[in-house]
Coordinates of C-alpha atoms and ligand atoms in Angstrom, one line a residue:
M1386 CA 0.1 -0.1 -0.1
R1387 CA 1.4 3.3 -1.1
T1388 CA 0.5 6.7 -1.6
P1389 CA 2.1 9.9 -2.5
L1390 CA 2.9 10.7 1.3
C1391 CA 5.2 7.5 1.0
D1392 CA 7.3 9.4 -1.5
D1393 CA 7.0 12.7 0.5
L1394 CA 8.3 11.2 3.7
G1395 CA 10.5 8.3 2.5
T1396 CA 8.5 5.6 4.1
Q1397 CA 7.1 2.3 2.7
Y1398 CA 3.6 2.8 4.3
P1399 CA 1.6 5.7 4.7
V1400 CA 1.2 5.0 8.5
I1401 CA 2.7 7.7 10.8
A1402 CA 3.0 6.8 14.5
F1403 CA 2.7 9.6 17.2
T1404 CA 4.1 8.3 20.2
P1405 CA 6.2 9.7 23.4
S1406 CA 8.3 6.5 23.3
E1407 CA 11.7 6.2 21.3
H1408 CA 11.3 2.8 21.2
V1409 CA 8.1 2.6 19.8
A1410 CA 9.0 5.2 17.1
A1411 CA 12.1 3.5 16.2
A1412 CA 10.2 0.2 15.7
V1413 CA 7.6 1.8 13.7
S1414 CA 10.1 3.4 11.3
R1415 CA 12.2 0.3 11.0
S1416 CA 9.1 -1.5 10.0
G1417 CA 8.2 1.2 7.2
G1418 CA 6.1 3.7 8.8
L1419 CA 7.1 7.0 10.1
G1420 CA 7.6 6.8 13.9
V1421 CA 7.3 10.4 15.4
L1422 CA 8.4 11.0 19.0
G1423 CA 6.6 13.4 21.3
C1424 CA 9.0 15.7 22.7
V1425 CA 6.7 17.5 25.4
R1426 CA 8.1 15.2 28.2
F1427 CA 11.8 16.6 27.7
N1428 CA 12.3 19.3 29.9
D1429 CA 15.9 19.3 29.4
P1430 CA 16.9 19.6 25.5
D1431 CA 20.3 17.6 26.3
E1432 CA 18.1 14.8 27.3
L1433 CA 16.3 15.0 23.9
D1434 CA 19.3 15.2 21.9
A1435 CA 20.7 12.0 23.3
V1436 CA 17.4 10.2 22.7
L1437 CA 17.5 11.5 19.1
D1438 CA 21.1 10.4 18.7
W1439 CA 19.8 6.8 20.0
M1440 CA 17.1 7.2 17.2
D1441 CA 19.5 8.1 14.6
V1442 CA 21.6 4.5 15.1
N1443 CA 18.2 2.8 15.8
T1444 CA 16.1 3.4 12.9
D1445 CA 18.1 1.7 10.2
G1446 CA 18.6 4.4 8.2
R1447 CA 14.8 4.9 7.9
P1448 CA 13.0 8.1 8.3
Y1449 CA 11.7 9.5 11.6
G1450 CA 9.9 12.7 12.9
V1451 CA 9.3 14.6 16.1
D1452 CA 6.3 16.2 17.7
I1453 CA 6.5 19.6 19.7
V1454 CA 3.7 21.2 21.4
M1455 CA 3.5 25.1 20.6
P1456 CA 0.0 26.2 21.5
N1457 CA -0.5 29.4 19.6
K1458 CA -3.2 30.7 21.5
V1459 CA -2.0 30.0 25.2
P1460 CA 0.6 32.4 26.8
T1461 CA 3.3 29.6 27.6
E1462 CA 6.3 31.6 29.0
G1463 CA 7.4 31.3 32.5
S1464 CA 8.6 28.7 34.8
A1465 CA 6.8 25.8 36.6
G1466 CA 7.1 27.9 39.7
D1467 CA 5.4 30.9 38.2
L1468 CA 2.7 28.7 37.0
T1469 CA 2.2 26.8 40.2
E1470 CA 1.5 30.1 41.7
L1471 CA -1.6 30.6 39.3
I1472 CA -3.5 27.5 41.1
P1473 CA -6.1 28.6 43.4
A1474 CA -6.1 27.0 47.0
E1475 CA -9.4 25.2 46.2
H1476 CA -7.8 23.4 43.2
R1477 CA -4.6 22.5 45.3
A1478 CA -6.9 21.1 48.3
F1479 CA -9.2 19.1 45.9
V1480 CA -6.3 17.5 44.1
E1481 CA -4.3 16.4 47.1
R1482 CA -7.6 15.3 48.8
T1483 CA -8.5 13.1 45.8
L1484 CA -4.9 11.9 45.1
R1485 CA -5.0 10.6 48.8
E1486 CA -8.3 9.0 48.6
L1487 CA -7.5 7.3 45.4
G1488 CA -4.1 6.2 47.0
V1489 CA -1.8 7.9 44.5
P1490 CA 1.6 8.1 46.5
E1491 CA 3.5 11.3 47.3
L1492 CA 6.1 12.6 45.0
P1493 CA 9.6 12.5 46.4
D1494 CA 10.6 15.8 48.2
G1495 CA 11.4 18.4 45.7
A1496 CA 9.7 16.8 42.9
A1497 CA 6.4 18.6 43.2
G1498 CA 5.5 20.9 40.8
A1499 CA 8.2 20.2 38.3
G1500 CA 5.5 18.8 35.9
V1501 CA 5.9 19.0 32.0
L1502 CA 7.5 22.0 30.9
G1503 CA 7.5 21.1 27.2
W1504 CA 4.4 23.4 26.4
L1505 CA 6.6 26.4 27.2
H1506 CA 7.4 28.1 23.8
S1507 CA 11.0 28.5 25.2
V1508 CA 11.2 24.8 25.8
A1509 CA 9.5 23.6 22.6
R1510 CA 12.1 26.0 20.6
S1511 CA 15.0 24.3 22.1
H1512 CA 13.2 21.2 21.0
V1513 CA 13.1 22.5 17.4
D1514 CA 16.8 23.5 17.6
V1515 CA 17.9 19.9 18.8
A1516 CA 15.9 18.0 16.6
L1517 CA 17.0 20.0 13.4
K1518 CA 20.5 18.7 14.4
H1519 CA 19.3 15.3 13.9
R1520 CA 18.0 13.5 10.7
I1521 CA 14.4 14.0 11.2
S1522 CA 12.0 14.4 8.0
L1523 CA 9.0 15.7 9.9
I1524 CA 8.1 18.3 12.7
A1525 CA 4.6 18.1 13.8
N1526 CA 2.8 20.5 16.0
A1527 CA 0.0 20.0 18.5
L1528 CA -2.5 22.8 19.2
G1529 CA -2.0 25.1 16.2
S1530 CA 0.5 26.0 13.5
P1531 CA 4.3 26.3 14.8
P1532 CA 5.5 29.9 14.3
K1533 CA 6.5 31.0 11.0
D1534 CA 10.1 31.1 11.8
V1535 CA 9.9 27.5 13.2
I1536 CA 8.4 26.6 9.9
D1537 CA 10.9 28.3 7.9
A1538 CA 13.8 26.8 9.9
A1539 CA 12.3 23.3 9.2
H1540 CA 12.0 23.9 5.5
E1541 CA 15.5 25.4 5.4
H1542 CA 16.4 21.7 6.6
G1543 CA 14.3 20.1 4.2
V1544 CA 12.1 19.2 7.1
K1545 CA 8.2 18.8 6.3
V1546 CA 5.9 20.4 9.2
A1547 CA 2.6 19.0 9.8
A1548 CA -0.4 20.4 12.3
L1549 CA -3.3 19.2 13.8
A1550 CA -6.6 20.4 12.7
G1551 CA -9.9 19.6 14.4
R1552 CA -11.9 22.1 11.9
A1553 CA -11.7 22.8 8.3
K1554 CA -10.9 26.6 9.2
H1555 CA -8.0 25.6 11.1
A1556 CA -6.8 23.3 8.2
R1557 CA -7.0 26.4 6.3
S1558 CA -5.1 28.5 8.3
H1559 CA -2.6 25.9 8.5
V1560 CA -1.8 25.9 5.0
D1561 CA -1.8 29.6 4.9
N1562 CA 0.9 29.5 7.5
G1563 CA 3.1 27.3 5.4
V1564 CA 2.3 23.8 6.9
D1565 CA 2.8 21.0 4.4
I1566 CA 0.8 18.3 6.0
V1567 CA -2.5 18.8 8.0
I1568 CA -3.5 16.1 10.3
A1569 CA -7.3 16.0 10.5
Q1570 CA -8.0 14.6 13.7
G1571 CA -11.4 13.8 14.7
Y1572 CA -13.3 13.7 17.9
E1573 CA -12.7 10.0 18.6
A1574 CA -9.0 10.8 19.2
G1575 CA -7.0 10.2 22.2
G1576 CA -5.7 13.2 23.9
H1577 CA -6.5 16.8 23.3
T1578 CA -9.5 16.6 20.7
G1579 CA -12.2 18.6 18.9
E1580 CA -15.8 18.3 18.6
I1581 CA -16.1 16.7 14.8
G1582 CA -16.0 13.2 14.2
S1583 CA -13.9 12.0 11.6
M1584 CA -16.3 10.8 9.1
V1585 CA -17.4 14.2 8.6
L1586 CA -14.4 16.2 9.4
L1587 CA -12.1 14.3 7.1
P1588 CA -13.8 14.9 3.7
E1589 CA -14.3 18.4 4.7
I1590 CA -10.6 19.1 5.3
V1591 CA -9.8 17.4 2.2
D1592 CA -11.8 19.8 0.3
E1593 CA -10.8 22.6 2.1
V1594 CA -7.1 21.9 1.5
G1595 CA -7.2 20.7 -2.0
D1596 CA -3.9 20.4 -3.7
D1597 CA -2.3 23.2 -1.5
A1598 CA -1.1 20.6 1.4
T1599 CA -1.3 16.7 2.0
V1600 CA -4.0 15.6 4.4
V1601 CA -3.5 12.8 6.8
A1602 CA -6.5 11.2 9.1
A1603 CA -6.4 10.8 12.8
G1604 CA -8.8 9.9 15.5
G1605 CA -9.9 6.5 16.3
I1606 CA -7.8 4.7 13.5
G1607 CA -6.6 1.3 14.9
S1608 CA -7.2 -1.2 12.4
G1609 CA -6.6 -1.7 8.5
R1610 CA -10.3 -1.3 7.7
Q1611 CA -10.3 2.1 9.5
I1612 CA -7.2 2.9 7.4
A1613 CA -8.8 1.8 4.3
A1614 CA -11.8 4.2 5.4
A1615 CA -9.6 7.2 5.6
L1616 CA -7.8 6.8 2.6
T1617 CA -11.3 6.3 0.8
L1618 CA -12.4 9.5 2.3
G1619 CA -9.5 11.4 0.5
A1620 CA -6.7 11.2 3.2
E1621 CA -2.9 10.1 1.9
G1622 CA -2.1 8.4 5.2
V1623 CA -3.0 7.9 8.6
W1624 CA -1.6 9.4 12.1
M1625 CA -2.4 7.1 14.8
G1626 CA -1.6 7.5 18.4
S1627 CA -3.7 5.6 20.9
Y1628 CA -2.7 2.2 19.0
W1629 CA 0.9 2.4 20.3
L1630 CA 0.1 2.6 23.7
T1631 CA -0.9 -1.3 23.6
T1632 CA 2.5 -2.1 22.5
T1633 CA 5.1 -4.3 24.1
E1634 CA 7.7 -1.7 23.4
Y1635 CA 5.8 0.9 25.2
L1636 CA 5.1 -1.3 28.2
E1637 CA 8.3 -2.4 28.6
T1638 CA 10.6 0.7 28.2
H1639 CA 7.8 3.8 28.7
T1640 CA 4.9 3.2 31.1
K1641 CA 6.4 -0.1 32.8
S1642 CA 2.9 -0.5 33.9
Q1643 CA 1.0 -3.6 33.3
T1644 CA -2.2 -2.4 35.1
M1645 CA -2.4 0.8 32.9
Q1646 CA -2.1 -1.4 29.9
D1647 CA -4.4 -3.8 30.6
A1648 CA -6.6 -0.9 31.5
L1649 CA -6.4 0.4 28.1
V1650 CA -6.6 -3.0 26.3
A1651 CA -9.7 -4.1 28.3
A1652 CA -11.4 -0.7 27.7
T1653 CA -14.5 -0.5 25.2
S1654 CA -15.2 2.5 23.1
A1655 CA -17.7 3.4 25.9
D1656 CA -15.1 3.9 28.3
T1657 CA -13.6 7.1 27.6
V1658 CA -14.4 10.8 28.7
R1659 CA -13.8 14.0 27.1
T1660 CA -12.7 16.5 29.6
R1661 CA -10.7 19.5 30.5
I1662 CA -8.9 18.2 33.6
F1663 CA -6.1 17.0 31.9
S1664 CA -5.0 20.3 30.5
G1665 CA -7.5 22.8 30.6
K1666 CA -8.5 22.1 26.9
P1667 CA -10.8 19.2 26.1
A1668 CA -8.9 15.8 25.9
R1669 CA -10.1 12.3 25.6
L1670 CA -8.9 10.2 28.3
L1671 CA -9.8 6.7 29.9
K1672 CA -12.5 6.9 32.5
T1673 CA -11.3 6.2 35.8
R1674 CA -12.1 7.2 39.6
W1675 CA -9.6 10.2 39.0
T1676 CA -11.9 11.5 36.1
D1677 CA -15.0 10.5 37.9
A1678 CA -14.1 12.5 40.9
W1679 CA -13.8 15.7 38.7
E1680 CA -17.5 15.0 37.8
Q1681 CA -18.8 14.9 41.3
P1682 CA -21.1 17.7 42.6
G1683 CA -18.7 20.3 44.5
A1684 CA -15.7 19.5 42.4
P1685 CA -13.8 22.5 41.0
S1686 CA -14.2 23.3 37.4
A1687 CA -11.0 22.9 35.2
L1688 CA -8.7 26.0 35.1
P1689 CA -7.4 27.1 31.7
M1690 CA -4.3 26.0 30.1
P1691 CA -1.5 25.9 31.0
C1692 CA -2.0 25.7 34.9
R1693 CA -2.8 22.3 35.2
T1694 CA -0.2 20.3 33.5
Y1695 CA 2.7 22.0 35.3
W1696 CA 1.1 21.2 38.6
W1697 CA 0.0 17.8 38.8
G1698 CA 1.6 16.2 35.5
R1699 CA 4.1 13.8 37.2
R1700 CA 2.0 13.0 40.0
T1701 CA -1.0 12.0 38.3
A1702 CA 0.5 10.5 35.2
A1703 CA -0.3 7.0 36.2
S1704 CA -4.1 8.0 36.6
M1705 CA -4.4 9.3 32.9
P1706 CA -4.5 6.4 30.3
R1707 CA -6.1 7.1 27.2
V1708 CA -8.0 4.4 25.5
I1709 CA -7.8 2.1 22.5
P1710 CA -10.7 0.0 21.4
R1711 CA -10.5 -3.7 22.5
S1712 CA -10.3 -5.0 18.6
S1713 CA -7.4 -2.8 17.8
R1714 CA -4.8 -4.2 20.3
C1715 CA -1.4 -4.0 18.5
R1716 CA 1.3 -6.5 20.3
S1717 CA 4.3 -5.2 19.2
A1718 CA 5.4 -1.9 17.4
R1719 CA 7.8 -4.2 15.1
S1720 CA 4.9 -6.3 13.8
W1721 CA 2.2 -3.7 13.2
A1722 CA 2.7 -3.9 9.3
G1723 CA 2.2 -7.8 9.1
Ligands
LIG1391 C1 -0.9 9.2 25.3 C2 -1.1 10.4 24.3 C3 -0.5 11.6 24.2 C4 -0.4 12.4 23.3 N1 0.2 13.7 23.2 C5 0.4 14.3 22.1 C6 1.4 15.4 22.2 O1 2.2 15.6 23.0 N2 1.3 16.1 20.5 C7 0.5 15.9 19.9 O2 0.4 16.5 18.7 N3 -0.6 15.0 19.9 C8 -0.5 14.0 20.9 N4 -1.6 13.1 21.1 C9 -2.5 13.0 20.2 C10 -1.8 12.1 19.0 O3 -0.9 12.7 18.2 C11 -3.0 11.5 17.9 O4 -3.6 12.6 17.0 C12 -4.1 10.9 18.5 O5 -3.8 9.9 19.5 C13 -4.9 10.3 17.4 O6 -6.2 9.8 18.0 P1 -6.0 7.8 18.3 O7 -5.7 8.4 19.7 O8 -7.6 7.8 18.2 O9 -5.3 7.5 17.4 C14 -1.5 12.4 22.1 C15 -2.1 11.2 22.2 C16 -2.1 10.3 23.2 C17 -3.0 8.9 23.0

């Protein structure tokens, strides 16, 4: 199965894998897709540099990409400390009480508040600077088009730029901003997601974008049938996220939590919730006692991005799995193409 996207990216298959794990990304690239490493977890650019050194030697010369998070409507400068100051006392008390009730352990001394800093533009820019020194073929951005200078820098290095879109007007603005690949991400998606289902969104974006850019489909894709449907609706390929959470590589090298993976695999399509509690923007998560707690009467309402992620990102990570449909389990990121 080939589409023009394969020639653009140098892959064998029109399959792009978003994953926070370099082991999954490398395995997908080695097997003929494009592994895209999520960079948001790298607070330290030197750590990302070392991981991309590893990617360079563990992808058998095949292409790979990186994903950065530069929200284009959210003020994301400052430090974790500054952002922690923005959290009202009511929210702190609720979170502490709920985590205690759920049995989530305290962080070691000094670790509280570190959270995820990759959302800061200054940190995300350092990701771009580091990544462009490696042999990446794609930079994708969540939550908007990357800034123009980032797009220009990528193009100067011969690197394609992708951005996620949940509405046709966002797709148009990405194209006008110089983005090469629009990822049409439907409501079904794990993680941050919009309001329009893939069946409606994808053809709408394909029509909007026309020949001005390439469109790939995302959201709820976890099987060959769904890939075929996406191509039929006009996409040149697919971008998948949740699927890779169920791989052995992800379990063994990233979460190391059999409980979390079992919960993802056991979940049905009715077991997710779209909520603002993860980051302040709507995101699809696996329903858990943690998400339930936020829906109880008296629970505080979600704070806007970027307050949340910084404060509780690390402590609640274990209670935040997304979901993959039972029928779509992938056993190894090495064997998905078979
Ligand atoms: C655990 C997880 C983390 C994610 N983090 C990011 C991220 O950092 N950047 C990004 O662009 N998208 C992120 N996404 C969204 C994926 O890139 C992708 O668009 C989405 O997973 C597609 O829908 P699917 O989960 O139904 O395959 C994340 C998704 C998941 C499941």
